[in-house]
C-alpha positions in Angstrom: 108.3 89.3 112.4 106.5 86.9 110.5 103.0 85.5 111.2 102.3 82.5 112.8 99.4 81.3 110.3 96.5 78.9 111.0 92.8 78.1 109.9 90.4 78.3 112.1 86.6 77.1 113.0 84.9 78.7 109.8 87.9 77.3 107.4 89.3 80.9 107.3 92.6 81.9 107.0 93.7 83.6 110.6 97.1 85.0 111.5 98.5 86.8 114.3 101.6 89.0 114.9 102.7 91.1 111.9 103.2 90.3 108.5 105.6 90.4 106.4 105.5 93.7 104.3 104.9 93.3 100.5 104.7 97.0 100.0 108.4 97.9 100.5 109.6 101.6 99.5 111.3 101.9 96.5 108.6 99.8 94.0 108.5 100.9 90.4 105.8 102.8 89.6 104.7 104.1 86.0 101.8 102.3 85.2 99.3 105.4 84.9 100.5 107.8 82.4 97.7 111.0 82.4 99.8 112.6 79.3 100.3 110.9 75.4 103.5 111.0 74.1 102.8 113.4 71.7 101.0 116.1 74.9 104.4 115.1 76.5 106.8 116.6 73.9 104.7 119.3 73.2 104.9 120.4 77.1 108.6 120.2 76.9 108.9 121.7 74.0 106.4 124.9 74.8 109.0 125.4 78.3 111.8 125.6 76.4 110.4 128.0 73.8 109.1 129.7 76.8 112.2 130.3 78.1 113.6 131.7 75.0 111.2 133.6 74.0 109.8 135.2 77.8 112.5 134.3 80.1 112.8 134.1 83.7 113.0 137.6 85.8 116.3 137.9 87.5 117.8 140.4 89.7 121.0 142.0 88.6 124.2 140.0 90.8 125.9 137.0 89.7 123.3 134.6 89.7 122.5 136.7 86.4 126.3 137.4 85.3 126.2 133.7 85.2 123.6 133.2 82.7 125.1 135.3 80.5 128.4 134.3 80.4 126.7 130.8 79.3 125.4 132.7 76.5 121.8 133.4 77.6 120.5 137.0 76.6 119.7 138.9 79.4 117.0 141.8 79.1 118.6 144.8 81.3 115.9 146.9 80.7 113.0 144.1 81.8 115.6 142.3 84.0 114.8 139.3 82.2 117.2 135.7 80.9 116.3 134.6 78.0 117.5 130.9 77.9 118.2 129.2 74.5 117.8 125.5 74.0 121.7 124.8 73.7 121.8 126.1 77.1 119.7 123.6 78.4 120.2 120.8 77.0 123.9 120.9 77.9 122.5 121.5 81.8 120.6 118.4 81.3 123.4 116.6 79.7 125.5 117.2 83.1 122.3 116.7 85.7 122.6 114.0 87.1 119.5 111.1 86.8 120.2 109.8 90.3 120.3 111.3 93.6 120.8 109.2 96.7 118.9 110.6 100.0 120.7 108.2 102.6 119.3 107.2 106.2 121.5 107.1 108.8 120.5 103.5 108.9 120.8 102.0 105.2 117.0 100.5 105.3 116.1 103.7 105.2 117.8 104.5 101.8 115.9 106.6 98.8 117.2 106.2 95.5 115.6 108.9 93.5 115.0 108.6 89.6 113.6 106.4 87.0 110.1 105.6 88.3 111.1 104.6 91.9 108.6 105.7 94.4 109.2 107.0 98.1 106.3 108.7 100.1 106.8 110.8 102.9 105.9 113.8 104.8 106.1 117.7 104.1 105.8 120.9 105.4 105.1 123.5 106.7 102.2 123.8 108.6 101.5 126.3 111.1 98.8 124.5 113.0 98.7 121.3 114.7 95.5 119.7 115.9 96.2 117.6 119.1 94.9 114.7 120.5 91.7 116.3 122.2 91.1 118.0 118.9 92.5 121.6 120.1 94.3 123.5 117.3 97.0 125.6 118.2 100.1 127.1 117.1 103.3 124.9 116.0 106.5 124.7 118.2 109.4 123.4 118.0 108.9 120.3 120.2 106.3 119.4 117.6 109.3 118.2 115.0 110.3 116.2 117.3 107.1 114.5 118.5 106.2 114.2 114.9 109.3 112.8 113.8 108.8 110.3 117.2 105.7 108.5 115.5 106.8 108.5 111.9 109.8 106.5 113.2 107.0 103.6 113.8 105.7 104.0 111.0 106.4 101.6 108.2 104.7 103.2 105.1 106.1 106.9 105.7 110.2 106.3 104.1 111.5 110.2 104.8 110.8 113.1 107.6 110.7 116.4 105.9 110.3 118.6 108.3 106.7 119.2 109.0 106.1 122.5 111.0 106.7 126.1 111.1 108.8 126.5 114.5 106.4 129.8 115.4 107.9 129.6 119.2 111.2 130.6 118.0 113.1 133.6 116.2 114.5 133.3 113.4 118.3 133.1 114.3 116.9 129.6 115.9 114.7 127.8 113.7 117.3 126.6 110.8 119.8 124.5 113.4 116.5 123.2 116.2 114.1 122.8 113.8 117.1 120.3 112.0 118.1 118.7 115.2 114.5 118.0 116.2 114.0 115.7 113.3 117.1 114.2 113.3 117.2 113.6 116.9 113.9 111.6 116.3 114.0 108.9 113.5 117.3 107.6 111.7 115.3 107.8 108.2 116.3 110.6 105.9 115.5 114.2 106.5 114.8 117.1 104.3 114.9 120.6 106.0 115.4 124.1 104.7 117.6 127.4 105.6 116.3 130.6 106.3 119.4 132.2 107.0 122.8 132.0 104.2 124.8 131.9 107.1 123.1 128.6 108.3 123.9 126.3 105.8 127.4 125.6 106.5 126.4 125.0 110.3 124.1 122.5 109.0 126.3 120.2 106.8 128.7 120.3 109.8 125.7 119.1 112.0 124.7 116.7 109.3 128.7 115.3 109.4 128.7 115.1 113.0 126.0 112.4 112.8 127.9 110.5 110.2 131.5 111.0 111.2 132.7 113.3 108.7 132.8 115.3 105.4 133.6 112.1 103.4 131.2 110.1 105.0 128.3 113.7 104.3 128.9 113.2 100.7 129.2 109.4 99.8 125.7 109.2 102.4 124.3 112.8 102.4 121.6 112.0 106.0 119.9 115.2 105.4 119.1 117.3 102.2 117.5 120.9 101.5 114.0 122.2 99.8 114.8 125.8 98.3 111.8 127.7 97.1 114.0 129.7 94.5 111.2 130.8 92.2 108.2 132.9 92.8 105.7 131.9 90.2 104.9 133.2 87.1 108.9 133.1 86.2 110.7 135.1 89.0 113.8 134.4 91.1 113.4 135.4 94.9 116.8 136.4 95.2 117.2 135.9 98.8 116.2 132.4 98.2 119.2 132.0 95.5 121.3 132.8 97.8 120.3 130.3 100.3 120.6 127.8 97.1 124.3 129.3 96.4 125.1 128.0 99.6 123.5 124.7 99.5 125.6 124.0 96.3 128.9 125.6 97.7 128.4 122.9 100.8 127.5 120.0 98.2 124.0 119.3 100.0 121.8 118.1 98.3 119.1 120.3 97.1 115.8 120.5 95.9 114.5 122.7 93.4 110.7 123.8 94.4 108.3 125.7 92.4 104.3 125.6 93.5 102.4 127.9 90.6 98.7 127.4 91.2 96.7 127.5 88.3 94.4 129.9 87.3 96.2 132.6 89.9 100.2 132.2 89.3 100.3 129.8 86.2 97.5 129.6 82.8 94.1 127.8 84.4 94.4 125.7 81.5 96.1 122.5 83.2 98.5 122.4 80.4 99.6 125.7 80.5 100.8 125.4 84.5 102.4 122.0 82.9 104.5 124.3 80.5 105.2 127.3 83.3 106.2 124.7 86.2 108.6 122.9 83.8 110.3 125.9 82.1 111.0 127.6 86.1 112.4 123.6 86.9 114.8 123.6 83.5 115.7 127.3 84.3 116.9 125.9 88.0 118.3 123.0 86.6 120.0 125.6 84.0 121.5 127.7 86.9 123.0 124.7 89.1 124.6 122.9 86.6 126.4 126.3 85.3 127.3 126.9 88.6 128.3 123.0 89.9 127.7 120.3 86.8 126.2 116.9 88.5 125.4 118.7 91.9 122.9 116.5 92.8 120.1 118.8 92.3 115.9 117.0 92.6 113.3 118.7 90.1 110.6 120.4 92.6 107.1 120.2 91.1 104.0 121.2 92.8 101.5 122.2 91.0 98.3 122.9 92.7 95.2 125.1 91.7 92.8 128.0 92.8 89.8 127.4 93.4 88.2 129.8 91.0 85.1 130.5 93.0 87.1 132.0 96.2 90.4 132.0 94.6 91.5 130.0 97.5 94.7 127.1 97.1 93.5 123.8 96.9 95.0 120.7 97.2 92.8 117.7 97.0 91.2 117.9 93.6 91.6 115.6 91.0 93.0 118.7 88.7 95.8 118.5 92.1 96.1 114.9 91.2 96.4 114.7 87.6 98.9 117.5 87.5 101.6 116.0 89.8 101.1 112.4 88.0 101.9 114.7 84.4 105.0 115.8 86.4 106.3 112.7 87.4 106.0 111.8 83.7 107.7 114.4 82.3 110.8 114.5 85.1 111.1 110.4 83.6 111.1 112.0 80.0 113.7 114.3 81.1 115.7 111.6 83.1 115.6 113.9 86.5 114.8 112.5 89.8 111.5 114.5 91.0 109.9 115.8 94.5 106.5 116.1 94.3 103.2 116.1 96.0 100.3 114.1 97.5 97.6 114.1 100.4 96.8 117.7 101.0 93.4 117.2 102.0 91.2 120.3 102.1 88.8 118.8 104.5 89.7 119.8 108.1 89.9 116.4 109.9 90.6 113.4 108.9 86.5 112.5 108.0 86.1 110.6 104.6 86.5 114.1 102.8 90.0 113.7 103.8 90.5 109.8 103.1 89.1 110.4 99.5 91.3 113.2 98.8 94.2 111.7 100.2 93.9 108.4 98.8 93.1 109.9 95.3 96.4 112.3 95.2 98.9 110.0 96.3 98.0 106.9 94.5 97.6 108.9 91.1 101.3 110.3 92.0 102.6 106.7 93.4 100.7 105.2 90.2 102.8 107.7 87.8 106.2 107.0 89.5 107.4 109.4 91.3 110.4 109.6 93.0 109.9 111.8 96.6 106.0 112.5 97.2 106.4 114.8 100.1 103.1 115.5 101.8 101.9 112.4 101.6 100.9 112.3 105.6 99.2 114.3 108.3 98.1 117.2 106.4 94.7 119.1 106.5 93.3 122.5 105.9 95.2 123.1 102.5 98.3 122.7 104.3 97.9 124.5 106.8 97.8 122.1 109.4 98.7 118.8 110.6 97.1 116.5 113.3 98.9 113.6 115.2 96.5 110.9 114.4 96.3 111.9 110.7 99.9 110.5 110.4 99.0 107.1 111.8 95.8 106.9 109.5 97.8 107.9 106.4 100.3 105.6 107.2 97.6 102.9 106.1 96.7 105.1 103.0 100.6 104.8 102.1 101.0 101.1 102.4 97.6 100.5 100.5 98.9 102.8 97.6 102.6 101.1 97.3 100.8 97.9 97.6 99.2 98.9 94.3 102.3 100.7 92.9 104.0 97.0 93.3 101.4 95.6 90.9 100.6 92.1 90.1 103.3 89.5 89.5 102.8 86.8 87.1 104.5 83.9 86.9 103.9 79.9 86.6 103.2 79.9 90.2 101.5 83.1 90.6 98.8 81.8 87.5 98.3 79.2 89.7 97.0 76.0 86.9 97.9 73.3 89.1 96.3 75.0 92.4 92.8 75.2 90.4 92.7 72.0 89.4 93.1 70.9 92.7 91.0 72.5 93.9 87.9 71.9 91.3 89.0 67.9 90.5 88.9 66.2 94.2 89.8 68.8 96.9 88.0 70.7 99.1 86.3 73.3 97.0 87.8 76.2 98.3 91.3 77.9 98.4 91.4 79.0 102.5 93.5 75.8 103.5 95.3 74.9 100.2 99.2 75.1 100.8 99.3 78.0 98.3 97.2 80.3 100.1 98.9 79.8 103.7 102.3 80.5 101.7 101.1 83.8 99.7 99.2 85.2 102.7 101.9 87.5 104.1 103.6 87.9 101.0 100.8 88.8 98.5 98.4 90.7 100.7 98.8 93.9 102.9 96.8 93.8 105.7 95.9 97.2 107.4 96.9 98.6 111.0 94.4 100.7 111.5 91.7 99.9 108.8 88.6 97.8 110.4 87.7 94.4 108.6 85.5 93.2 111.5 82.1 92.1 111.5 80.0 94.8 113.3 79.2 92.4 116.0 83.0 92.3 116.8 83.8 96.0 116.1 80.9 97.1 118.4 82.6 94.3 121.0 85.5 96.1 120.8 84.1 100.0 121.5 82.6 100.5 118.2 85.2 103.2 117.6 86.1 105.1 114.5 89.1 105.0 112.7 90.3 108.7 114.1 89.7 107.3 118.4 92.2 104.0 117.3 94.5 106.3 115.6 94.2 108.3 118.8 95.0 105.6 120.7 98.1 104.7 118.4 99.7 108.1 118.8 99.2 108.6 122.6 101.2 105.2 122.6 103.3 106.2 120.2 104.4 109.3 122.1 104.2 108.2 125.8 106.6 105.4 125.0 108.6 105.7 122.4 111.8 108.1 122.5 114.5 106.7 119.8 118.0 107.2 120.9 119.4 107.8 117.1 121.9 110.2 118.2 124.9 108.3 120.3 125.0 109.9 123.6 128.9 111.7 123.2 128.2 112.9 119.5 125.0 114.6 120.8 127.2 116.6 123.8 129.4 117.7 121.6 126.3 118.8 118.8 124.6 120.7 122.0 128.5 122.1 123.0 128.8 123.6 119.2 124.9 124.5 118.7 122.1 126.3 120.7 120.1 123.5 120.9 116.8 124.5 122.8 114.9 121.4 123.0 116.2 119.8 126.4 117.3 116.6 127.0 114.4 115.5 129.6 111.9 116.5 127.0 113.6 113.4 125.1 113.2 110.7 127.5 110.2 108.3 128.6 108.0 110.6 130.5 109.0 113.9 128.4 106.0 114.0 126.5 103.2 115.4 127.9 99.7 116.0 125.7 98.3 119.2 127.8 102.1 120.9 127.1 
């Protein structure tokens, strides 16, 4: 809905309504680059001679049978794979430097790879702070309600699921937990399998929604994180089965390794650089022997310890600079990447947070990556997430992609004509010049939440702080807005197949209740 544009008493530029977005998803990013060219070869090239020389720890089965029949030389003794460079560069040369992430509704689209950008949310917290500020356990219904309010939200492009389901047992989580998000927003969704046996159940879920098998893989609407690795180096071989199944059912998958540096990776920045790429090539390595092209997304998260306590930390600048080198190096290798932003370590969303957020996902944005999970809601070092946080960091997003899209110059743009004008004759100023009323929704973001008022008007208005209007926002949000995404006969027959647990009243106006 465009704005309806107008200059009022002081000759300022006024609008009302909403604008028109000129922070889509999808913008190029790629214009910070925290690593040389020559740092960046070196980085490659230490992984790969890391993976020759030490290898990656792999338990005996056919995960490792497969490495050697591709000529790797496995260690018996150590129970190690040592992986030669003609091994890898022939799993690169069959990876494939796209993967599409559909939404059930096209607008919603991600085209990973090259330096196309996407920002979205993460998991998986086991907190949630409410909207009186109570912090309790995560449940189920919270995937939902989550998923409900990023649905509104314009600068968060993907749900990945965002809480631990700590009300259920385990034989529950993998198929709720996935219908929860999917039953609330149309835009792509990323979950995760606990269970082998769960995959299967759901890609049919995820066919179900799109009408079939064909229709799964030409628009995959939902997609898989598998934390195969346990840093420094070592498959968790549960995990790999889970990831055997993901590629058996053609889902696709990503690949995600979180070495923190100075406890599992080298402290020196560098040296986690080298260990998080060798355990992604290794990955890539072991799909592509076992499916060429599946479409498989690099999985880098590198984070840090704080040294002092030896606790994780997320919202340093060390945080920052080491997911930006990422992105880099997954456009060097021609691999879509997942990576990370906005784990604030502060505990609410007070300027600690803003700073921390703001700095991690504009460095990443700023670098190009493709899927920056985490970007919203997060607190405490991941551990939690808070309802209003999601709305605020929504504002955070736009203001970064706004960035990411840069500054356009053309004949127009540089404006000659319009500044002489302006200085030779006109009015001398640029508020009511045609120019300006055309660019205004076009050139400039304008915040939902952030407050440009004068004081006089803010303190008019309540004189509240930006956490009481995001508040506000969300208890809106969630009293009123309940998505029908799921056509009413495909979502009898889902609950007639599935034990689906989150009931149908809790999905309808009036089914949301904040003391719950």
């Amino acid at each position: 809905m465009s704005r309806e544009k107008r200059v009022n008493r002081r000759g300022r530029v006024a609008a009302q309504e909403t604008p028109v977005n000129p922070a889509p998803a999808g913008l190029e990013g790629g214009s910070y680059r925290p690593l040389t060219a020559d740092a960046l070869e070196r980085i490659v090239g230490a992984a790969y001679a890391v993976l020759e020389r030490t290898g990656v720890e792999v338990g005996p089965g056919e995960c490792r049978d497969l490495f050697e029949r591709a000529g790797c030389r496995v260690d018996t003794d150590a129970g190690r794979v040592h992986i030669p460079a003609r091994v890898i560069d022939e799993a690169r040369a069959t990876a494939r430097p796209e993967v599409l992430l559909a939404g059930r509704d096209p607008r919603h689209d991600l085209h990973l790879g090259g330096r196309r950008v996407y920002l979205g949310t993460g998991g998986q917290a086991v907190k949630i702070m409410d909207l009186d500020d109570r912090v309790r356990e995560t449940r189920l219904r919270d995937n939902y309600d989550i998923g409900r309010l990023v649905d509104t939200l314009d600068h968060i492009h993907f749900y990945m699921r965002p809480v631990v389901c700590r009300d259920l047992g385990n034989d529950d989580i993998d198929v709720n937990q996935l219908y929860a998000c999917v039953a609330s927003t149309k835009k792509h969704v990323m979950s995760n399998s606990y269970l082998p046996s769960n995959v299967s159940r759901l890609r049919r879920m995820g066919e179900m929604l799109v009408g079939g098998s064909a229709e799964f893989d030409a628009r995959p609407p939902i997609s898989f994180v598998a934390s195969w690795v346990v840093s420094p180096l070592r498959y968790a071989m549960e995990t790999v089965e889970i990831l055997d199944r993901i590629i058996e059912q053609g889902v696709p998958v990503v690949l995600s390794s979180a070495p923190q540096a100075g406890a599992s990776s080298p402290a020196s920045l560098a040296g986690t650089l080298v260990q998080i790429i060798a355990e992604q090539l290794s990955g890539i390595v072991y799909v592509n022997l076992k499916k060429p092209g599946h479409p498989t997304i690099l999985g880098c998260v590198p984070a840090q310890a704080d040294l002092r306590t030896g606790a994780f930390t997320g919202g340093s600048a060390e945080f920052a600079l080491m997911n930006a080198a990422c992105a880099q190096i997954a456009q060097y290798l021609n691999l879509p990447i997942y990576n990370s932003s906005g784990i604030a370590d502060s505990k609410v969303g007070d300027a600690q947070a803003g700073f921390e957020k703001g700095l991690t996902t504009a460095t990443a944005a700023l670098a190009g990556s493709n899927y920056i999970h985490h970007s919203a809601g997060f607190l405490e070092s991941l551990l939690t997430v808070a309802y209003e946080q999601y709305v605020i960091d929504n504002d955070v997003n736009g203001a970064v992609m706004r960035m990411t899209r840069g500054i356009e110059v053309t004949d127009d743009t540089l404006a000659l004509d319009v500044i002489h004008d302006v200085c030779v004759g006109g009015p001398k100023h640029y508020l009511g010049h045609a120019q300006t009323l055309a660019l205004m929704n076009t050139e400039y973001l304008y915040p939902e939440l952030f407050d440009r008022r004068t004081r006089a008007d803010w303190e008019a208005a309540g004189a509240l702080d930006i956490r009481m209007v995001a508040k506000e926002r969300a208890r809106q949000v969630l009293s009123e807005h309940f998505p029908v995404v799921i056509p009413e006969e495909i979502d009898r027959e889902i609950r007639r197949q599935f034990d689906i647990l989150l009931p149908r009243e809790a999905m309808r106006p009036g089914g949301w209740i904040q003391a719950a």
